[in-house]
mmCIF file of C-alpha atoms in Angstrom:
data_model
loop_
_atom_site.group_PDB
_atom_site.id
_atom_site.type_symbol
_atom_site.label_atom_id
_atom_site.label_comp_id
_atom_site.label_asym_id
_atom_site.label_seq_id
_atom_site.Cartn_x
_atom_site.Cartn_y
_atom_site.Cartn_z
ATOM 1 C CA UNK A 827 -62.018 57.159 -61.336
ATOM 2 C CA UNK A 828 -62.437 53.613 -60.137
ATOM 3 C CA UNK A 829 -60.091 52.436 -62.833
ATOM 4 C CA UNK A 830 -57.437 54.812 -61.590
ATOM 5 C CA UNK A 831 -57.835 53.555 -58.042
ATOM 6 C CA UNK A 832 -57.615 49.973 -59.160
ATOM 7 C CA UNK A 833 -54.470 50.711 -61.101
ATOM 8 C CA UNK A 834 -52.961 52.310 -58.064
ATOM 9 C CA UNK A 835 -53.901 49.262 -55.964
ATOM 10 C CA UNK A 836 -52.350 46.901 -58.516
ATOM 11 C CA UNK A 837 -49.197 48.959 -58.545
ATOM 12 C CA UNK A 838 -49.069 48.868 -54.749
ATOM 13 C CA UNK A 839 -49.486 45.096 -54.719
ATOM 14 C CA UNK A 840 -46.859 44.701 -57.408
ATOM 15 C CA UNK A 841 -44.460 46.855 -55.442
ATOM 16 C CA UNK A 842 -45.170 44.774 -52.348
ATOM 17 C CA UNK A 843 -44.433 41.560 -54.225
ATOM 18 C CA UNK A 844 -41.179 42.972 -55.495
ATOM 19 C CA UNK A 845 -40.226 44.059 -52.016
ATOM 20 C CA UNK A 846 -41.096 40.595 -50.708
ATOM 21 C CA UNK A 847 -38.864 39.014 -53.341
ATOM 22 C CA UNK A 848 -36.000 41.310 -52.498
ATOM 23 C CA UNK A 849 -36.276 40.666 -48.764
ATOM 24 C CA UNK A 850 -36.156 36.848 -48.931
ATOM 25 C CA UNK A 851 -32.453 36.959 -48.019
ATOM 26 C CA UNK A 852 -32.826 39.611 -45.323
ATOM 27 C CA UNK A 853 -32.334 38.836 -41.651
ATOM 28 C CA UNK A 854 -35.015 37.714 -39.298
ATOM 29 C CA UNK A 855 -36.025 41.207 -38.072
ATOM 30 C CA UNK A 856 -36.475 42.640 -41.578
ATOM 31 C CA UNK A 857 -38.574 39.595 -42.593
ATOM 32 C CA UNK A 858 -40.957 40.208 -39.729
ATOM 33 C CA UNK A 859 -41.380 43.859 -40.725
ATOM 34 C CA UNK A 860 -41.991 42.811 -44.356
ATOM 35 C CA UNK A 861 -44.702 40.374 -43.265
ATOM 36 C CA UNK A 862 -46.488 43.194 -41.394
ATOM 37 C CA UNK A 863 -46.447 45.385 -44.540
ATOM 38 C CA UNK A 864 -47.808 42.529 -46.642
ATOM 39 C CA UNK A 865 -50.700 41.978 -44.208
ATOM 40 C CA UNK A 866 -51.522 45.732 -44.396
ATOM 41 C CA UNK A 867 -51.531 45.568 -48.176
ATOM 42 C CA UNK A 868 -53.813 42.558 -48.089
ATOM 43 C CA UNK A 869 -56.276 44.474 -45.897
ATOM 44 C CA UNK A 870 -56.242 47.337 -48.394
ATOM 45 C CA UNK A 871 -56.935 44.944 -51.264
ATOM 46 C CA UNK A 872 -59.858 43.360 -49.423
ATOM 47 C CA UNK A 873 -61.300 46.812 -48.795
ATOM 48 C CA UNK A 874 -61.127 47.686 -52.475
ATOM 49 C CA UNK A 875 -62.594 44.285 -53.407
ATOM 50 C CA UNK A 876 -65.595 45.025 -51.242
ATOM 51 C CA UNK A 877 -66.075 48.291 -53.033
ATOM 52 C CA UNK A 878 -65.681 46.558 -56.365
ATOM 53 C CA UNK A 879 -68.324 43.963 -55.537
ATOM 54 C CA UNK A 880 -70.684 46.721 -54.518
ATOM 55 C CA UNK A 881 -70.154 48.466 -57.739
ATOM 56 C CA UNK A 882 -70.745 45.208 -59.687
ATOM 57 C CA UNK A 883 -74.338 45.132 -58.536
ATOM 58 C CA UNK A 884 -74.911 48.472 -60.183
ATOM 59 C CA UNK A 885 -76.124 48.384 -63.783
ATOM 60 C CA UNK A 886 -73.337 48.316 -66.297
ATOM 61 C CA UNK A 887 -73.143 51.154 -68.653
ATOM 62 C CA UNK A 888 -70.716 49.776 -71.146
ATOM 63 C CA UNK A 889 -69.779 46.193 -72.157
ATOM 64 C CA UNK A 890 -66.146 47.073 -72.871
ATOM 65 C CA UNK A 891 -65.586 48.427 -69.420
ATOM 66 C CA UNK A 892 -66.811 45.085 -67.915
ATOM 67 C CA UNK A 893 -64.125 43.114 -69.727
ATOM 68 C CA UNK A 894 -61.461 45.483 -68.511
ATOM 69 C CA UNK A 895 -62.759 45.134 -64.982
ATOM 70 C CA UNK A 896 -62.686 41.333 -65.211
ATOM 71 C CA UNK A 897 -59.106 41.333 -66.381
ATOM 72 C CA UNK A 898 -58.090 43.641 -63.568
ATOM 73 C CA UNK A 899 -59.909 41.456 -61.065
ATOM 74 C CA UNK A 900 -57.999 38.435 -62.330
ATOM 75 C CA UNK A 901 -54.737 40.322 -62.034
ATOM 76 C CA UNK A 902 -55.589 41.226 -58.475
ATOM 77 C CA UNK A 903 -56.496 37.602 -57.712
ATOM 78 C CA UNK A 904 -53.224 36.409 -59.225
ATOM 79 C CA UNK A 905 -51.323 38.916 -57.178
ATOM 80 C CA UNK A 906 -53.160 37.851 -54.045
ATOM 81 C CA UNK A 907 -52.378 34.203 -54.736
ATOM 82 C CA UNK A 908 -48.776 35.084 -55.312
ATOM 83 C CA UNK A 909 -48.708 37.004 -52.060
ATOM 84 C CA UNK A 910 -50.226 34.009 -50.229
ATOM 85 C CA UNK A 911 -47.661 31.690 -51.753
ATOM 86 C CA UNK A 912 -44.877 34.013 -50.741
ATOM 87 C CA UNK A 913 -46.296 34.298 -47.238
ATOM 88 C CA UNK A 914 -46.610 30.517 -46.966
ATOM 89 C CA UNK A 915 -43.067 30.103 -48.229
ATOM 90 C CA UNK A 916 -41.803 32.654 -45.754
ATOM 91 C CA UNK A 917 -43.651 30.908 -42.900
ATOM 92 C CA UNK A 918 -42.291 27.526 -43.936
ATOM 93 C CA UNK A 919 -38.775 28.936 -44.183
ATOM 94 C CA UNK A 920 -39.141 30.463 -40.743
ATOM 95 C CA UNK A 921 -40.454 27.168 -39.357
ATOM 96 C CA UNK A 922 -37.590 25.259 -40.925
ATOM 97 C CA UNK A 923 -35.092 27.821 -39.670
ATOM 98 C CA UNK A 924 -36.431 27.822 -36.102
ATOM 99 C CA UNK A 925 -36.707 24.016 -36.084
ATOM 100 C CA UNK A 926 -33.116 23.731 -37.264
ATOM 101 C CA UNK A 927 -31.966 26.244 -34.666
ATOM 102 C CA UNK A 928 -33.906 24.397 -31.955
ATOM 103 C CA UNK A 929 -32.404 21.042 -32.936
ATOM 104 C CA UNK A 930 -28.928 22.545 -32.996
ATOM 105 C CA UNK A 931 -29.489 24.061 -29.551
ATOM 106 C CA UNK A 932 -30.792 20.720 -28.235
ATOM 107 C CA UNK A 933 -27.818 18.865 -29.704
ATOM 108 C CA UNK A 934 -25.420 21.428 -28.268
ATOM 109 C CA UNK A 935 -27.142 21.178 -24.886
ATOM 110 C CA UNK A 936 -26.884 17.368 -24.971
ATOM 111 C CA UNK A 937 -23.239 17.644 -25.928
ATOM 112 C CA UNK A 938 -22.563 20.035 -23.058
ATOM 113 C CA UNK A 939 -24.441 17.732 -20.672
ATOM 114 C CA UNK A 940 -22.358 14.753 -21.790
ATOM 115 C CA UNK A 941 -19.152 16.778 -21.446
ATOM 116 C CA UNK A 942 -20.218 17.901 -17.996
ATOM 117 C CA UNK A 943 -20.867 14.281 -16.986
ATOM 118 C CA UNK A 944 -17.456 13.257 -18.322
ATOM 119 C CA UNK A 945 -15.795 16.043 -16.368
ATOM 120 C CA UNK A 946 -17.656 15.047 -13.182
ATOM 121 C CA UNK A 947 -16.662 11.397 -13.666
ATOM 122 C CA UNK A 948 -13.042 12.360 -14.249
ATOM 123 C CA UNK A 949 -13.139 14.633 -11.218
ATOM 124 C CA UNK A 950 -14.453 11.772 -9.058
ATOM 125 C CA UNK A 951 -11.711 9.492 -10.393
ATOM 126 C CA UNK A 952 -9.121 12.138 -9.562
ATOM 127 C CA UNK A 953 -10.537 12.446 -6.035
ATOM 128 C CA UNK A 954 -10.413 8.658 -5.554
ATOM 129 C CA UNK A 955 -6.864 8.523 -6.902
ATOM 130 C CA UNK A 956 -5.887 11.412 -4.631
ATOM 131 C CA UNK A 957 -7.366 9.607 -1.617
ATOM 132 C CA UNK A 958 -5.459 6.442 -2.544
ATOM 133 C CA UNK A 959 -2.236 8.424 -2.863
ATOM 134 C CA UNK A 960 -2.904 10.015 0.515
ATOM 135 C CA UNK A 961 -3.419 6.591 2.131
ATOM 136 C CA UNK A 962 -0.257 5.238 0.482
ATOM 137 C CA UNK A 963 1.635 8.291 1.683
ATOM 138 C CA UNK A 964 0.418 7.697 5.239
ATOM 139 C CA UNK A 965 1.416 4.028 5.036
ATOM 140 C CA UNK A 966 4.865 4.910 3.691
ATOM 141 C CA UNK A 967 5.260 7.546 6.406
ATOM 142 C CA UNK A 968 4.269 4.998 9.079
ATOM 143 C CA UNK A 969 6.682 2.382 7.681
ATOM 144 C CA UNK A 970 9.449 4.949 7.478
ATOM 145 C CA UNK A 971 8.822 5.997 11.065
ATOM 146 C CA UNK A 972 8.901 2.347 12.180
ATOM 147 C CA UNK A 973 12.136 1.765 10.257
ATOM 148 C CA UNK A 974 13.686 4.784 11.946
ATOM 149 C CA UNK A 975 12.587 3.485 15.350
ATOM 150 C CA UNK A 976 13.934 0.009 14.552
ATOM 151 C CA UNK A 977 17.194 1.531 13.376
ATOM 152 C CA UNK A 978 17.548 3.471 16.616
ATOM 153 C CA UNK A 979 16.700 0.321 18.581
ATOM 154 C CA UNK A 980 19.295 -1.714 16.667
ATOM 155 C CA UNK A 981 21.867 1.009 17.206
ATOM 156 C CA UNK A 982 21.214 0.916 20.943
ATOM 157 C CA UNK A 983 21.424 -2.893 20.919
ATOM 158 C CA UNK A 984 24.622 -2.751 18.912
ATOM 159 C CA UNK A 985 26.114 -0.281 21.363
ATOM 160 C CA UNK A 986 25.072 -2.486 24.276
ATOM 161 C CA UNK A 987 26.497 -5.590 22.596
ATOM 162 C CA UNK A 988 29.694 -3.738 21.835
ATOM 163 C CA UNK A 989 29.979 -2.684 25.467
ATOM 164 C CA UNK A 990 29.253 -6.248 26.645
ATOM 165 C CA UNK A 991 31.822 -7.603 24.218
ATOM 166 C CA UNK A 992 34.397 -5.227 25.589
ATOM 167 C CA UNK A 993 33.511 -6.283 29.127
ATOM 168 C CA UNK A 994 33.771 -9.967 28.190
ATOM 169 C CA UNK A 995 37.061 -9.345 26.444
ATOM 170 C CA UNK A 996 38.375 -7.552 29.513
ATOM 171 C CA UNK A 997 37.212 -10.408 31.768
ATOM 172 C CA UNK A 998 38.824 -12.984 29.487
ATOM 173 C CA UNK A 999 42.054 -11.029 29.405
ATOM 174 C CA UNK A 1000 41.990 -10.672 33.174
ATOM 175 C CA UNK A 1001 41.236 -14.356 33.676
ATOM 176 C CA UNK A 1002 43.918 -15.365 31.200
ATOM 177 C CA UNK A 1003 46.404 -13.285 33.147
ATOM 178 C CA UNK A 1004 45.380 -15.018 36.402
ATOM 179 C CA UNK A 1005 45.581 -18.429 34.776
ATOM 180 C CA UNK A 1006 48.933 -17.557 33.235
ATOM 181 C CA UNK A 1007 50.274 -16.627 36.647
ATOM 182 C CA UNK A 1008 49.048 -19.942 38.047
ATOM 183 C CA UNK A 1009 50.637 -21.803 35.156
ATOM 184 C CA UNK A 1010 53.877 -20.009 35.841
ATOM 185 C CA UNK A 1011 53.887 -21.163 39.496
ATOM 186 C CA UNK A 1012 53.530 -24.826 38.532
ATOM 187 C CA UNK A 1013 54.086 -26.626 35.260
ATOM 188 C CA UNK A 1014 51.506 -29.226 36.254
ATOM 189 C CA UNK A 1015 48.541 -26.767 36.033
ATOM 190 C CA UNK A 1016 46.706 -26.202 32.772
ATOM 191 C CA UNK A 1017 43.575 -24.176 31.786
ATOM 192 C CA UNK A 1018 41.647 -24.550 28.508
ATOM 193 C CA UNK A 1019 39.095 -22.071 27.150
ATOM 194 C CA UNK A 1020 35.879 -23.302 25.462
ATOM 195 C CA UNK A 1021 32.525 -21.577 24.859
ATOM 196 C CA UNK A 1022 32.771 -18.803 27.485
ATOM 197 C CA UNK A 1023 34.216 -21.155 30.107
ATOM 198 C CA UNK A 1024 37.699 -22.101 31.346
ATOM 199 C CA UNK A 1025 38.511 -25.717 32.176
ATOM 200 C CA UNK A 1026 41.284 -26.681 34.558
ATOM 201 C CA UNK A 1027 42.789 -30.035 33.597
ATOM 202 C CA UNK A 1028 44.678 -31.378 36.617
ATOM 203 C CA UNK A 1029 47.820 -33.444 36.395
ATOM 204 C CA UNK A 1030 47.790 -34.621 40.038
ATOM 205 C CA UNK A 1031 45.452 -37.248 41.442
ATOM 206 C CA UNK A 1032 43.054 -36.705 44.353
ATOM 207 C CA UNK A 1033 39.852 -38.125 45.754
ATOM 208 C CA UNK A 1034 36.546 -36.802 44.502
ATOM 209 C CA UNK A 1035 35.923 -34.614 47.589
ATOM 210 C CA UNK A 1036 39.541 -33.315 47.627
ATOM 211 C CA UNK A 1037 39.320 -32.595 43.899
ATOM 212 C CA UNK A 1038 36.227 -30.480 44.429
ATOM 213 C CA UNK A 1039 37.859 -28.602 47.293
ATOM 214 C CA UNK A 1040 40.861 -27.810 45.110
ATOM 215 C CA UNK A 1041 38.557 -26.541 42.326
ATOM 216 C CA UNK A 1042 36.832 -24.207 44.786
ATOM 217 C CA UNK A 1043 40.172 -22.802 45.873
ATOM 218 C CA UNK A 1044 40.728 -21.893 42.250
ATOM 219 C CA UNK A 1045 37.355 -20.034 42.143
ATOM 220 C CA UNK A 1046 35.831 -22.892 40.124
ATOM 221 C CA UNK A 1047 34.120 -26.263 40.751
ATOM 222 C CA UNK A 1048 34.050 -29.758 39.314
ATOM 223 C CA UNK A 1049 32.731 -29.612 35.754
ATOM 224 C CA UNK A 1050 29.001 -29.793 35.050
ATOM 225 C CA UNK A 1051 28.270 -30.900 31.485
ATOM 226 C CA UNK A 1052 25.320 -29.058 29.890
ATOM 227 C CA UNK A 1053 25.373 -30.207 26.269
ATOM 228 C CA UNK A 1054 26.465 -32.934 23.902
ATOM 229 C CA UNK A 1055 29.013 -30.579 22.332
ATOM 230 C CA UNK A 1056 30.633 -29.978 25.703
ATOM 231 C CA UNK A 1057 30.685 -33.743 26.363
ATOM 232 C CA UNK A 1058 32.447 -34.382 23.058
ATOM 233 C CA UNK A 1059 34.946 -31.604 23.784
ATOM 234 C CA UNK A 1060 35.850 -33.060 27.210
ATOM 235 C CA UNK A 1061 36.111 -36.591 25.793
ATOM 236 C CA UNK A 1062 38.810 -35.299 23.453
ATOM 237 C CA UNK A 1063 40.549 -33.561 26.354
ATOM 238 C CA UNK A 1064 40.455 -36.718 28.516
ATOM 239 C CA UNK A 1065 42.318 -38.850 25.997
ATOM 240 C CA UNK A 1066 43.449 -42.060 27.694
ATOM 241 C CA UNK A 1067 43.075 -40.718 31.262
ATOM 242 C CA UNK A 1068 40.185 -40.724 33.733
ATOM 243 C CA UNK A 1069 38.989 -37.483 35.341
ATOM 244 C CA UNK A 1070 36.516 -36.765 38.120
ATOM 245 C CA UNK A 1071 33.500 -34.674 37.065
ATOM 246 C CA UNK A 1072 30.850 -32.997 39.220
ATOM 247 C CA UNK A 1073 28.400 -35.925 39.120
ATOM 248 C CA UNK A 1074 27.707 -38.312 42.019
ATOM 249 C CA UNK A 1075 25.025 -40.746 43.183
ATOM 250 C CA UNK A 1076 23.410 -40.539 46.582
ATOM 251 C CA UNK A 1077 20.588 -42.842 47.677
ATOM 252 C CA UNK A 1078 20.387 -44.264 44.165
ATOM 253 C CA UNK A 1079 19.929 -40.868 42.361
ATOM 254 C CA UNK A 1080 22.572 -39.271 40.118
ATOM 255 C CA UNK A 1081 22.864 -35.526 40.657
ATOM 256 C CA UNK A 1082 25.219 -32.752 39.679
ATOM 257 C CA UNK A 1083 27.013 -30.764 42.317
ATOM 258 C CA UNK A 1084 24.442 -27.926 41.958
ATOM 259 C CA UNK A 1085 21.659 -30.342 43.008
ATOM 260 C CA UNK A 1086 20.021 -30.906 39.608
ATOM 261 C CA UNK A 1087 19.186 -34.435 38.486
ATOM 262 C CA UNK A 1088 20.675 -35.571 35.203
ATOM 263 C CA UNK A 1089 18.237 -35.782 32.288
ATOM 264 C CA UNK A 1090 20.587 -37.422 29.822
ATOM 265 C CA UNK A 1091 23.715 -39.407 30.558
ATOM 266 C CA UNK A 1092 26.702 -40.259 28.396
ATOM 267 C CA UNK A 1093 27.591 -43.567 30.056
ATOM 268 C CA UNK A 1094 30.157 -45.860 28.599
ATOM 269 C CA UNK A 1095 28.404 -48.921 30.064
ATOM 270 C CA UNK A 1096 24.932 -49.534 31.434
ATOM 271 C CA UNK A 1097 25.008 -49.964 35.204
ATOM 272 C CA UNK A 1098 22.380 -51.452 37.509
ATOM 273 C CA UNK A 1099 20.774 -49.274 40.157
ATOM 274 C CA UNK A 1100 22.533 -49.261 43.494
ATOM 275 C CA UNK A 1101 22.262 -47.233 46.682
ATOM 276 C CA UNK A 1102 26.039 -47.170 47.180
ATOM 277 C CA UNK A 1103 27.873 -43.866 46.891
ATOM 278 C CA UNK A 1104 29.487 -43.598 43.488
ATOM 279 C CA UNK A 1105 30.947 -40.838 41.399
ATOM 280 C CA UNK A 1106 31.391 -40.394 37.641
ATOM 281 C CA UNK A 1107 34.634 -40.336 35.681
ATOM 282 C CA UNK A 1108 35.184 -38.746 32.277
ATOM 283 C CA UNK A 1109 36.902 -40.926 29.679
ATOM 284 C CA UNK A 1110 37.417 -40.715 25.956
ATOM 285 C CA UNK A 1111 34.497 -43.153 25.480
ATOM 286 C CA UNK A 1112 32.020 -41.643 27.957
ATOM 287 C CA UNK A 1113 31.269 -41.769 31.673
ATOM 288 C CA UNK A 1114 32.313 -44.549 34.010
ATOM 289 C CA UNK A 1115 31.201 -45.335 37.557
ATOM 290 C CA UNK A 1116 33.837 -45.307 40.303
ATOM 291 C CA UNK A 1117 33.647 -45.353 44.121
ATOM 292 C CA UNK A 1118 33.864 -41.962 45.810
ATOM 293 C CA UNK A 1119 35.828 -43.181 48.845
ATOM 294 C CA UNK A 1120 38.763 -41.068 49.845
ATOM 295 C CA UNK A 1121 41.406 -43.668 49.109
ATOM 296 C CA UNK A 1122 40.336 -43.814 45.442
ATOM 297 C CA UNK A 1123 42.171 -41.036 43.668
ATOM 298 C CA UNK A 1124 41.919 -39.773 40.084
ATOM 299 C CA UNK A 1125 42.673 -36.662 38.063
ATOM 300 C CA UNK A 1126 39.878 -34.074 37.853
ATOM 301 C CA UNK A 1127 38.486 -31.287 35.684
ATOM 302 C CA UNK A 1128 37.431 -27.933 37.123
ATOM 303 C CA UNK A 1129 35.173 -25.430 35.304
ATOM 304 C CA UNK A 1130 34.868 -21.659 35.651
ATOM 305 C CA UNK A 1131 32.109 -20.014 33.579
ATOM 306 C CA UNK A 1132 32.555 -16.320 32.807
ATOM 307 C CA UNK A 1133 29.303 -15.921 30.818
ATOM 308 C CA UNK A 1134 26.397 -18.132 29.933
ATOM 309 C CA UNK A 1135 26.422 -19.115 26.268
ATOM 310 C CA UNK A 1136 23.552 -17.876 24.078
#
């Protein structure tokens, strides 16, 4: 009876080994179930081994039966060793599998972390670039607004200058008409235009005071020279004649008829200081000194300014 039981146990272990071999390629869940069955079979084998050892202490009845028992015991031991090897292999495979899965998960997590960092860095760069574009847009908008304001200002200035030009043109036309009428009344009168001023070049001779009075009657006055260019222009006009200008000396000081003291003179000769009353004459070579007494007569130049030059 014991031999029958042992045969059944060996068959069970053999079937378990075969099942273990067939389930090596199964999925993880089936492997776990197979391991539980193997452990149950191992417990059953240990139980039968205990019973076998107990029976060994009993006196043997037959020598042939002992040899058979030894061979069966060896078969059981071999099967148990094989089961242990298979269990160890299964555990190692599971360890390798889980270690590989863990490493893959760690690598994938590191990869995702690196990708996330790249995305965050790119997002920050985009935000910085967007802020720079916003600032540039504000600067361009401000410049454009300033250009529009400047354009409007220039348009207003242009309109004002156009209106002033029209007014000046009208004044010049009006003054030219008046001067033309005066020229028509006497062939001896002559007006010349230069740099927003009209100059009356007389052909008759008068004293300095009478010359100034005549200029005032013509809504002008004896010429006051304000620049080197004007001096050169009047020197060309004078030619070979001498003309009174609005410059005289009183108490040793040369002054223009508006009361200002000369800062720069265009004298033909250098004269010594004197407290006598003298007046200046315009010639083609510069100014000359001449007495202002009433019996000294010369031609004269009157000036009427319509607008101050820029």
